[in-house]
Amino acid sequence: MKLYGYWRSSAAYRVRIALFHKEIEFESIPVHLVKDGGEQHLSAYAELNPSELVPTLVDGDLKLNQSLAIIEYLDSQYPQASLYPVDAAERAKVQALALDIACEIHPLNNLRVQQYLASEFDLENKDKLTWSHHWMGKGFAAVESQLAKTAGLYCFGDTLTVADLCLVPQVYNANRFKLDMSAFPHINRVVENCLQLPAFVKALPENQADAQ
Amino acid sequence: MKLYGYWRSSAAYRVRIALFHKEIEFESIPVHLVKDGGEQHLSAYAELNPSELVPTLVDGDLKLNQSLAIIEYLDSQYPQASLYPVDAAERAKVQALALDIACEIHPLNNLRVQQYLASEFDLENKDKLTWSHHWMGKGFAAVESQLAKTAGLYCFGDTLTVADLCLVPQVYNANRFKLDMSAFPHINRVVENCLQLPAFVKALPENQADAQ
């Protein structure tokens, strides 16, 4: 099994946590998102992943993009330490929180959006920061109010779920962009608890071979 | 079962198609996204859905947001006319295409982003259109190249899936914003085939009670 990713991509980071959590052996293949205009745009990679984004998982003949689809696939093939509740309503709530992060926070802040705001509309660094902080702040406020009802050690009680795998990389990103996280005590507590687990430590961006 | 939505929200539109496709009875409750600053921000609605977005499904005690989580939940409770393949790898490919639309195209173009670009950065209508066309064009190009490999009548062969439920509303939105769709023949063919089905016609924005 091969995972094409980038150390600082929060979508790739989610998948790394799943792989380490389930103790699945994999080969990590770095795709440098910045160097030479971005290796994700090279034709060999675009053939694997037409969206020209990371991550991509290759498992035998299967070439799979989208981190949440990859994590669900891994969970079906390696059911140990499952990241999804069995009950349908609980599973749906977990998926919804994962999507609150993956659809409402992350896409507005990723590298290609930052680059486009600068190149097309001449936004300066401080404006790009205003943009990022706005969407992260709004998104985290919604997540915080959910966690007030559902969190235990992790986002949903004391069992790790895919929601935690989305939350930790997004908070890593927020810290990188110096968002004030003091209004989100439940988020901070859950992230602190996750970062006690070996899978989360192994998956940290700075612990990847391509970290700079 | 109650669905809180808005006629022109493409996320609510996805869920309506699922409900009509599975012939599930539901009450449609309009949330006007523009009037008086947006009814989605009223405290009664924010209590149901802390992200202050539509749709929200209420089924007994369950309050569920995020269209893809809602559709998967409905599929588990009403397995007739399933929108997901049984095979894990095929299911994952379908989910990935749905997420290609739900994560990479839709969040960058929805109403709140358009409003923020105007209010914070003084972007004019023509700039907002440039922004929308850019992300829709990039996203559809990736989808088109996937469909070239997998499409039959629908996105994946001749069986309707959740990917079709994401594609049709996104193309409706693209037409509304006058994106040139001529470079996407597979997408256009699939959408045309979907729009032959009664569920897609019933779910059309202009066929909703709150359409203006």
Coordinates of C-alpha atoms in Angstrom, one line a residue:
Chain A
M1 CA 0.0 0.0 0.0
K2 CA 1.3 3.4 -1.0
L3 CA 0.3 6.8 0.3
Y4 CA 1.1 9.9 -1.8
G5 CA 1.1 12.9 0.5
Y6 CA 2.9 16.0 1.7
W7 CA 4.1 16.5 5.3
R8 CA 2.1 19.7 5.8
S9 CA -1.1 18.7 4.0
S10 CA -3.8 18.3 6.6
A11 CA -5.8 15.9 4.4
A12 CA -2.7 13.6 4.1
Y13 CA -2.2 14.0 7.8
R14 CA -5.7 12.6 8.5
V15 CA -4.9 9.4 6.5
R16 CA -1.5 8.9 8.1
I17 CA -3.2 8.9 11.6
A18 CA -5.6 6.2 10.4
L19 CA -2.8 4.1 9.0
F20 CA -0.7 4.3 12.1
H21 CA -3.8 3.9 14.4
K22 CA -4.7 0.6 12.6
E23 CA -1.0 -0.4 12.3
I24 CA -1.2 -0.9 8.6
E25 CA 2.1 -1.0 6.8
F26 CA 2.5 1.5 4.0
E27 CA 5.0 3.3 1.9
S28 CA 4.9 7.0 2.1
I29 CA 5.6 8.8 -1.2
P30 CA 6.1 12.6 -0.9
V31 CA 4.6 14.9 -3.4
H32 CA 6.0 18.4 -3.0
L33 CA 3.2 20.9 -3.3
V34 CA 5.3 24.0 -3.8
K35 CA 8.6 23.0 -5.5
D36 CA 8.7 23.7 -9.2
G37 CA 5.1 24.9 -9.3
G38 CA 3.9 21.8 -7.4
E39 CA 4.7 18.1 -8.2
Q40 CA 0.9 17.4 -7.8
H41 CA 0.5 19.0 -11.3
L42 CA 3.0 16.6 -13.0
S43 CA 1.2 14.3 -15.5
A44 CA 2.3 11.1 -13.7
Y45 CA 0.6 12.2 -10.6
A46 CA -2.5 13.8 -12.3
E47 CA -3.1 10.4 -13.9
L48 CA -3.3 8.9 -10.4
N49 CA -5.4 11.8 -9.0
P50 CA -7.1 14.1 -11.6
S51 CA -7.9 16.7 -8.8
E52 CA -4.1 17.2 -8.5
L53 CA -4.4 17.3 -4.7
V54 CA -3.0 15.0 -2.0
P55 CA -3.5 12.4 -0.6
T56 CA -3.9 9.5 -3.0
L57 CA -3.9 5.9 -1.7
V58 CA -2.8 3.1 -4.0
D59 CA -3.8 -0.4 -2.9
G60 CA -3.3 -3.0 -5.6
D61 CA -5.3 -1.8 -8.6
L62 CA -7.3 0.7 -6.6
K63 CA -6.3 4.4 -6.9
L64 CA -8.2 6.4 -4.4
N65 CA -8.3 10.1 -3.6
Q66 CA -10.2 12.1 -1.0
S67 CA -9.1 11.5 2.6
L68 CA -12.5 10.7 4.0
A69 CA -13.2 8.1 1.3
I70 CA -9.7 6.6 2.0
I71 CA -10.2 6.4 5.7
E72 CA -13.6 4.8 5.3
Y73 CA -12.1 2.3 2.8
L74 CA -9.3 1.5 5.2
D75 CA -11.8 1.0 8.0
S76 CA -13.7 -1.5 5.9
Q77 CA -10.6 -3.5 5.0
Y78 CA -8.9 -3.3 8.4
P79 CA -11.8 -3.3 10.9
Q80 CA -9.5 -3.4 13.9
A81 CA -9.7 -0.2 16.1
S82 CA -12.6 1.0 14.0
L83 CA -13.0 4.8 13.6
Y84 CA -16.8 4.6 13.1
P85 CA -19.6 3.8 15.6
V86 CA -21.8 0.8 14.7
D87 CA -25.1 2.6 15.4
A88 CA -26.3 4.4 12.2
A89 CA -27.4 7.6 14.0
E90 CA -24.1 7.8 15.9
R91 CA -22.1 7.0 12.8
A92 CA -24.0 9.8 11.0
K93 CA -23.2 12.4 13.7
V94 CA -19.5 11.4 13.6
Q95 CA -19.5 11.7 9.8
A96 CA -21.2 15.1 10.0
L97 CA -18.6 16.5 12.3
A98 CA -15.8 15.2 10.1
L99 CA -17.5 16.9 7.2
D100 CA -17.9 20.1 9.1
I101 CA -14.1 20.3 9.2
A102 CA -13.4 18.7 5.8
C103 CA -16.0 20.7 3.8
E104 CA -16.5 24.0 5.8
I105 CA -13.0 24.8 7.2
H106 CA -10.3 23.0 5.2
P107 CA -11.2 23.7 1.5
L108 CA -11.3 27.5 2.2
N109 CA -7.8 27.6 3.6
N110 CA -5.7 25.2 1.7
L111 CA -2.6 26.2 -0.3
R112 CA -4.2 26.5 -3.8
V113 CA -6.9 28.9 -2.4
Q114 CA -4.2 31.0 -0.7
Q115 CA -2.2 31.1 -3.9
Y116 CA -5.2 32.1 -6.0
L117 CA -6.2 34.9 -3.6
A118 CA -2.7 36.3 -4.0
S119 CA -2.3 35.8 -7.8
E120 CA -5.8 36.8 -9.0
F121 CA -6.9 39.4 -6.5
D122 CA -3.5 40.7 -5.2
L123 CA -4.3 40.0 -1.6
E124 CA -1.4 40.5 0.6
N125 CA -0.3 38.2 3.4
K126 CA -2.2 40.0 6.1
D127 CA -5.4 39.8 4.0
K128 CA -4.8 36.1 3.4
L129 CA -4.5 35.7 7.2
T130 CA -7.7 37.6 7.7
W131 CA -9.4 35.2 5.3
S132 CA -8.0 32.1 7.0
H133 CA -8.8 33.3 10.5
H134 CA -12.3 34.1 9.5
W135 CA -13.2 30.7 8.1
M136 CA -11.3 28.8 10.8
G137 CA -12.9 30.8 13.6
K138 CA -16.4 30.3 12.2
G139 CA -15.8 26.6 11.7
F140 CA -14.2 25.9 15.1
A141 CA -17.0 27.8 16.8
A142 CA -19.5 25.3 15.3
V143 CA -17.3 22.4 16.2
E144 CA -16.8 23.7 19.8
S145 CA -20.6 23.9 20.3
Q146 CA -21.0 20.3 19.1
L147 CA -18.1 19.0 21.3
A148 CA -19.8 20.7 24.4
K149 CA -22.5 18.1 23.9
T150 CA -20.6 15.0 22.8
A151 CA -16.9 15.1 23.8
G152 CA -15.3 12.9 26.4
L153 CA -11.6 12.1 26.0
Y154 CA -12.2 12.5 22.2
C155 CA -14.8 14.2 20.0
F156 CA -17.4 11.6 20.7
G157 CA -17.1 10.1 24.2
D158 CA -14.0 8.1 24.9
T159 CA -13.6 6.3 21.6
L160 CA -11.5 7.7 18.8
T161 CA -13.4 8.4 15.6
V162 CA -12.7 9.9 12.1
A163 CA -13.8 13.2 13.6
D164 CA -10.7 13.3 15.8
L165 CA -8.6 12.5 12.7
C166 CA -10.0 15.6 11.0
L167 CA -9.8 17.9 14.1
V168 CA -6.2 17.4 15.0
P169 CA -4.7 18.4 11.6
Q170 CA -7.0 21.4 11.3
V171 CA -5.9 22.6 14.7
Y172 CA -2.2 22.0 13.7
N173 CA -3.0 24.3 10.7
A174 CA -4.7 26.9 12.9
N175 CA -1.6 27.0 15.2
R176 CA 0.6 27.4 12.2
F177 CA -1.4 30.4 11.1
K178 CA -1.5 31.7 14.7
L179 CA -5.2 31.6 15.2
D180 CA -6.2 32.5 18.8
M181 CA -7.6 29.2 20.0
S182 CA -8.5 30.4 23.6
A183 CA -12.3 30.4 22.8
F184 CA -12.3 26.7 22.1
P185 CA -11.6 24.8 25.4
H186 CA -13.3 21.5 24.3
I187 CA -11.4 21.4 21.1
N188 CA -8.1 22.1 22.8
R189 CA -8.7 19.4 25.4
V190 CA -9.6 16.8 22.8
V191 CA -6.6 17.7 20.7
E192 CA -4.3 17.4 23.7
N193 CA -5.7 13.9 24.5
C194 CA -5.3 12.8 20.9
L195 CA -1.7 13.9 20.9
Q196 CA -1.0 11.5 23.8
L197 CA -1.6 8.6 21.4
P198 CA 1.4 7.1 19.5
A199 CA -0.5 7.1 16.1
F200 CA -1.0 10.9 16.3
V201 CA 2.7 11.5 17.2
K202 CA 4.0 9.3 14.3
A203 CA 1.7 11.2 11.9
L204 CA 2.8 14.7 13.0
P205 CA 4.0 16.7 10.0
E206 CA 7.4 17.3 11.5
N207 CA 7.9 13.6 11.9
Q208 CA 7.6 12.9 8.2
A209 CA 10.7 12.2 6.0
D210 CA 9.9 15.1 3.7
A211 CA 9.5 17.7 6.5
Q212 CA 11.6 20.8 6.0
Chain B
M1 CA -39.0 13.4 9.2
K2 CA -38.3 17.1 8.6
L3 CA -35.8 18.6 6.1
Y4 CA -34.7 22.2 6.7
G5 CA -33.5 23.6 3.4
Y6 CA -33.5 26.4 0.9
W7 CA -34.7 26.0 -2.7
R8 CA -31.4 27.1 -4.2
S9 CA -29.0 25.5 -1.8
S10 CA -27.2 22.7 -3.7
A11 CA -26.5 20.8 -0.5
A12 CA -30.2 20.7 0.4
Y13 CA -31.0 19.8 -3.3
R14 CA -28.8 16.7 -2.9
V15 CA -30.8 15.5 0.1
R16 CA -34.1 16.2 -1.6
I17 CA -33.1 13.9 -4.5
A18 CA -32.3 11.1 -2.1
L19 CA -35.6 11.5 -0.2
F20 CA -37.6 11.5 -3.5
H21 CA -35.5 8.7 -5.0
K22 CA -36.2 6.5 -1.9
E23 CA -39.8 7.7 -1.7
I24 CA -39.4 8.7 1.9
E25 CA -42.2 11.0 3.2
F26 CA -40.8 14.2 4.6
E27 CA -41.9 17.7 5.6
S28 CA -39.9 20.5 3.9
I29 CA -39.2 23.5 6.1
P30 CA -37.7 26.5 4.3
V31 CA -34.9 28.5 5.8
H32 CA -34.4 31.7 3.8
L33 CA -30.7 32.2 3.4
V34 CA -30.9 35.9 2.4
K35 CA -34.0 37.5 4.0
D36 CA -33.3 39.7 7.1
G37 CA -29.6 38.7 7.0
G38 CA -30.4 35.0 6.8
E39 CA -32.8 32.9 8.8
Q40 CA -30.0 30.3 9.2
H41 CA -28.4 32.6 11.8
L42 CA -31.5 32.8 14.0
S43 CA -30.9 31.2 17.4
A44 CA -33.7 28.5 17.0
Y45 CA -32.0 27.3 13.8
A46 CA -28.4 27.6 15.1
E47 CA -29.5 25.4 18.0
L48 CA -30.4 22.7 15.4
N49 CA -27.3 23.3 13.3
P50 CA -24.4 25.1 14.9
S51 CA -22.8 25.6 11.5
E52 CA -25.7 27.8 10.5
L53 CA -25.9 26.2 7.1
V54 CA -28.6 24.2 5.4
P55 CA -29.7 21.4 5.2
T56 CA -30.6 19.9 8.6
L57 CA -32.5 16.6 8.8
V58 CA -34.6 16.0 11.9
D59 CA -35.6 12.4 12.4
G60 CA -37.1 11.8 15.9
D61 CA -34.4 12.8 18.4
L62 CA -31.7 12.9 15.7
K63 CA -30.7 16.3 14.4
L64 CA -28.2 15.8 11.6
N65 CA -26.4 18.3 9.4
Q66 CA -24.0 17.8 6.4
S67 CA -25.7 16.5 3.3
L68 CA -23.4 13.6 2.7
A69 CA -23.8 12.3 6.3
I70 CA -27.6 12.7 5.9
I71 CA -27.7 10.8 2.6
E72 CA -25.6 7.9 4.1
Y73 CA -27.9 7.8 7.1
L74 CA -31.0 7.7 4.9
D75 CA -29.4 4.9 2.9
S76 CA -28.8 2.9 6.0
Q77 CA -32.4 3.4 7.3
Y78 CA -34.1 3.0 3.9
P79 CA -31.9 0.5 2.0
Q80 CA -34.3 0.4 -1.0
A81 CA -32.8 1.9 -4.2
S82 CA -29.4 2.1 -2.5
L83 CA -27.1 4.9 -3.5
Y84 CA -23.9 3.1 -2.6
P85 CA -22.2 0.0 -4.2
V86 CA -21.8 -3.0 -1.9
D87 CA -18.2 -3.6 -2.9
A88 CA -15.8 -1.6 -0.6
A89 CA -13.5 -0.4 -3.3
E90 CA -16.4 0.6 -5.6
R91 CA -18.1 2.3 -2.7
A92 CA -14.9 4.2 -1.9
K93 CA -14.6 5.5 -5.5
V94 CA -18.2 6.7 -5.4
Q95 CA -17.6 8.5 -2.1
A96 CA -14.4 10.1 -3.5
L97 CA -16.2 11.5 -6.5
A98 CA -19.0 12.8 -4.2
L99 CA -16.4 14.5 -2.0
D100 CA -14.6 15.9 -5.1
I101 CA -17.7 17.9 -5.6
A102 CA -18.7 18.5 -2.0
C103 CA -15.2 19.4 -0.7
E104 CA -13.4 20.9 -3.8
I105 CA -16.1 22.8 -5.7
H106 CA -19.1 23.6 -3.6
P107 CA -17.6 25.1 -0.4
L108 CA -15.6 27.7 -2.5
N109 CA -18.7 28.9 -4.3
N110 CA -21.5 29.0 -1.7
L111 CA -23.4 32.1 -0.7
R112 CA -21.4 32.9 2.5
V113 CA -18.1 32.9 0.6
Q114 CA -19.5 35.1 -2.1
Q115 CA -20.8 37.5 0.5
Y116 CA -17.5 37.6 2.4
L117 CA -15.4 38.2 -0.8
A118 CA -17.7 41.3 -1.4
S119 CA -17.8 42.6 2.2
E120 CA -14.2 42.0 3.3
F121 CA -12.3 42.5 0.1
D122 CA -14.7 44.7 -1.9
L123 CA -14.7 42.3 -4.8
E124 CA -17.2 43.3 -7.5
N125 CA -19.7 41.0 -9.2
K126 CA -17.4 40.3 -12.1
D127 CA -14.6 39.3 -9.7
K128 CA -16.9 37.0 -7.8
L129 CA -17.8 35.4 -11.1
T130 CA -14.1 35.0 -12.0
W131 CA -13.6 33.3 -8.6
S132 CA -16.7 30.9 -9.1
H133 CA -15.8 30.0 -12.6
H134 CA -12.2 29.3 -11.7
W135 CA -13.1 26.7 -9.0
M136 CA -16.0 25.2 -10.8
G137 CA -13.9 24.9 -14.0
K138 CA -11.0 23.2 -12.1
G139 CA -13.4 20.9 -10.2
F140 CA -15.4 19.9 -13.2
A141 CA -12.3 19.1 -15.2
A142 CA -11.3 16.6 -12.6
V143 CA -14.8 15.1 -12.5
E144 CA -14.9 14.9 -16.3
S145 CA -11.7 12.9 -16.4
Q146 CA -13.0 10.5 -13.9
L147 CA -16.3 10.1 -15.7
A148 CA -14.5 9.3 -19.0
K149 CA -13.4 6.1 -17.2
T150 CA -16.5 5.2 -15.2
A151 CA -19.7 6.7 -16.6
G152 CA -22.5 4.8 -18.2
L153 CA -26.0 6.3 -17.9
Y154 CA -24.8 7.8 -14.6
C155 CA -21.5 8.6 -13.0
F156 CA -20.7 5.0 -12.2
G157 CA -22.1 2.7 -14.8
D158 CA -25.9 2.5 -15.1
T159 CA -26.8 2.6 -11.4
L160 CA -27.5 5.8 -9.6
T161 CA -25.2 6.7 -6.8
V162 CA -24.6 9.6 -4.3
A163 CA -22.1 11.0 -6.8
D164 CA -25.0 11.8 -9.2
L165 CA -26.8 13.4 -6.3
C166 CA -23.8 15.8 -5.9
L167 CA -23.2 16.4 -9.6
V168 CA -26.6 17.5 -10.7
P169 CA -27.0 20.4 -8.2
Q170 CA -23.5 21.5 -8.8
V171 CA -24.2 21.7 -12.6
Y172 CA -27.5 23.5 -11.8
N173 CA -25.4 26.1 -9.9
A174 CA -22.8 26.3 -12.8
N175 CA -25.6 27.1 -15.3
R176 CA -27.0 29.7 -12.9
F177 CA -23.6 31.4 -12.9
K178 CA -23.3 30.9 -16.7
L179 CA -20.2 28.7 -16.7
D180 CA -19.4 27.4 -20.2
M181 CA -19.9 23.7 -19.8
S182 CA -19.0 22.7 -23.4
A183 CA -15.7 21.1 -22.3
F184 CA -17.5 18.5 -20.1
P185 CA -19.5 16.2 -22.4
H186 CA -19.5 13.3 -20.0
I187 CA -20.9 15.5 -17.2
N188 CA -23.5 17.0 -19.5
R189 CA -24.7 13.5 -20.6
V190 CA -24.9 12.1 -17.1
V191 CA -26.9 15.2 -15.9
E192 CA -29.3 14.9 -18.8
N193 CA -29.9 11.3 -18.0
C194 CA -30.5 12.1 -14.3
L195 CA -32.9 14.8 -15.2
Q196 CA -35.1 12.2 -16.9
L197 CA -35.8 10.6 -13.5
P198 CA -38.9 11.8 -11.5
A199 CA -36.9 12.2 -8.2
F200 CA -34.6 14.7 -9.9
V201 CA -37.5 16.7 -11.3
K202 CA -39.3 16.8 -8.0
A203 CA -36.2 18.0 -6.3
L204 CA -35.4 20.8 -8.8
P205 CA -35.1 24.2 -7.0
E206 CA -37.9 25.8 -9.0
N207 CA -40.2 23.0 -8.0
Q208 CA -39.9 23.9 -4.3
A209 CA -42.6 25.8 -2.4
D210 CA -40.1 28.5 -1.3
A211 CA -38.8 29.1 -4.9
Q212 CA -39.0 32.8 -5.9

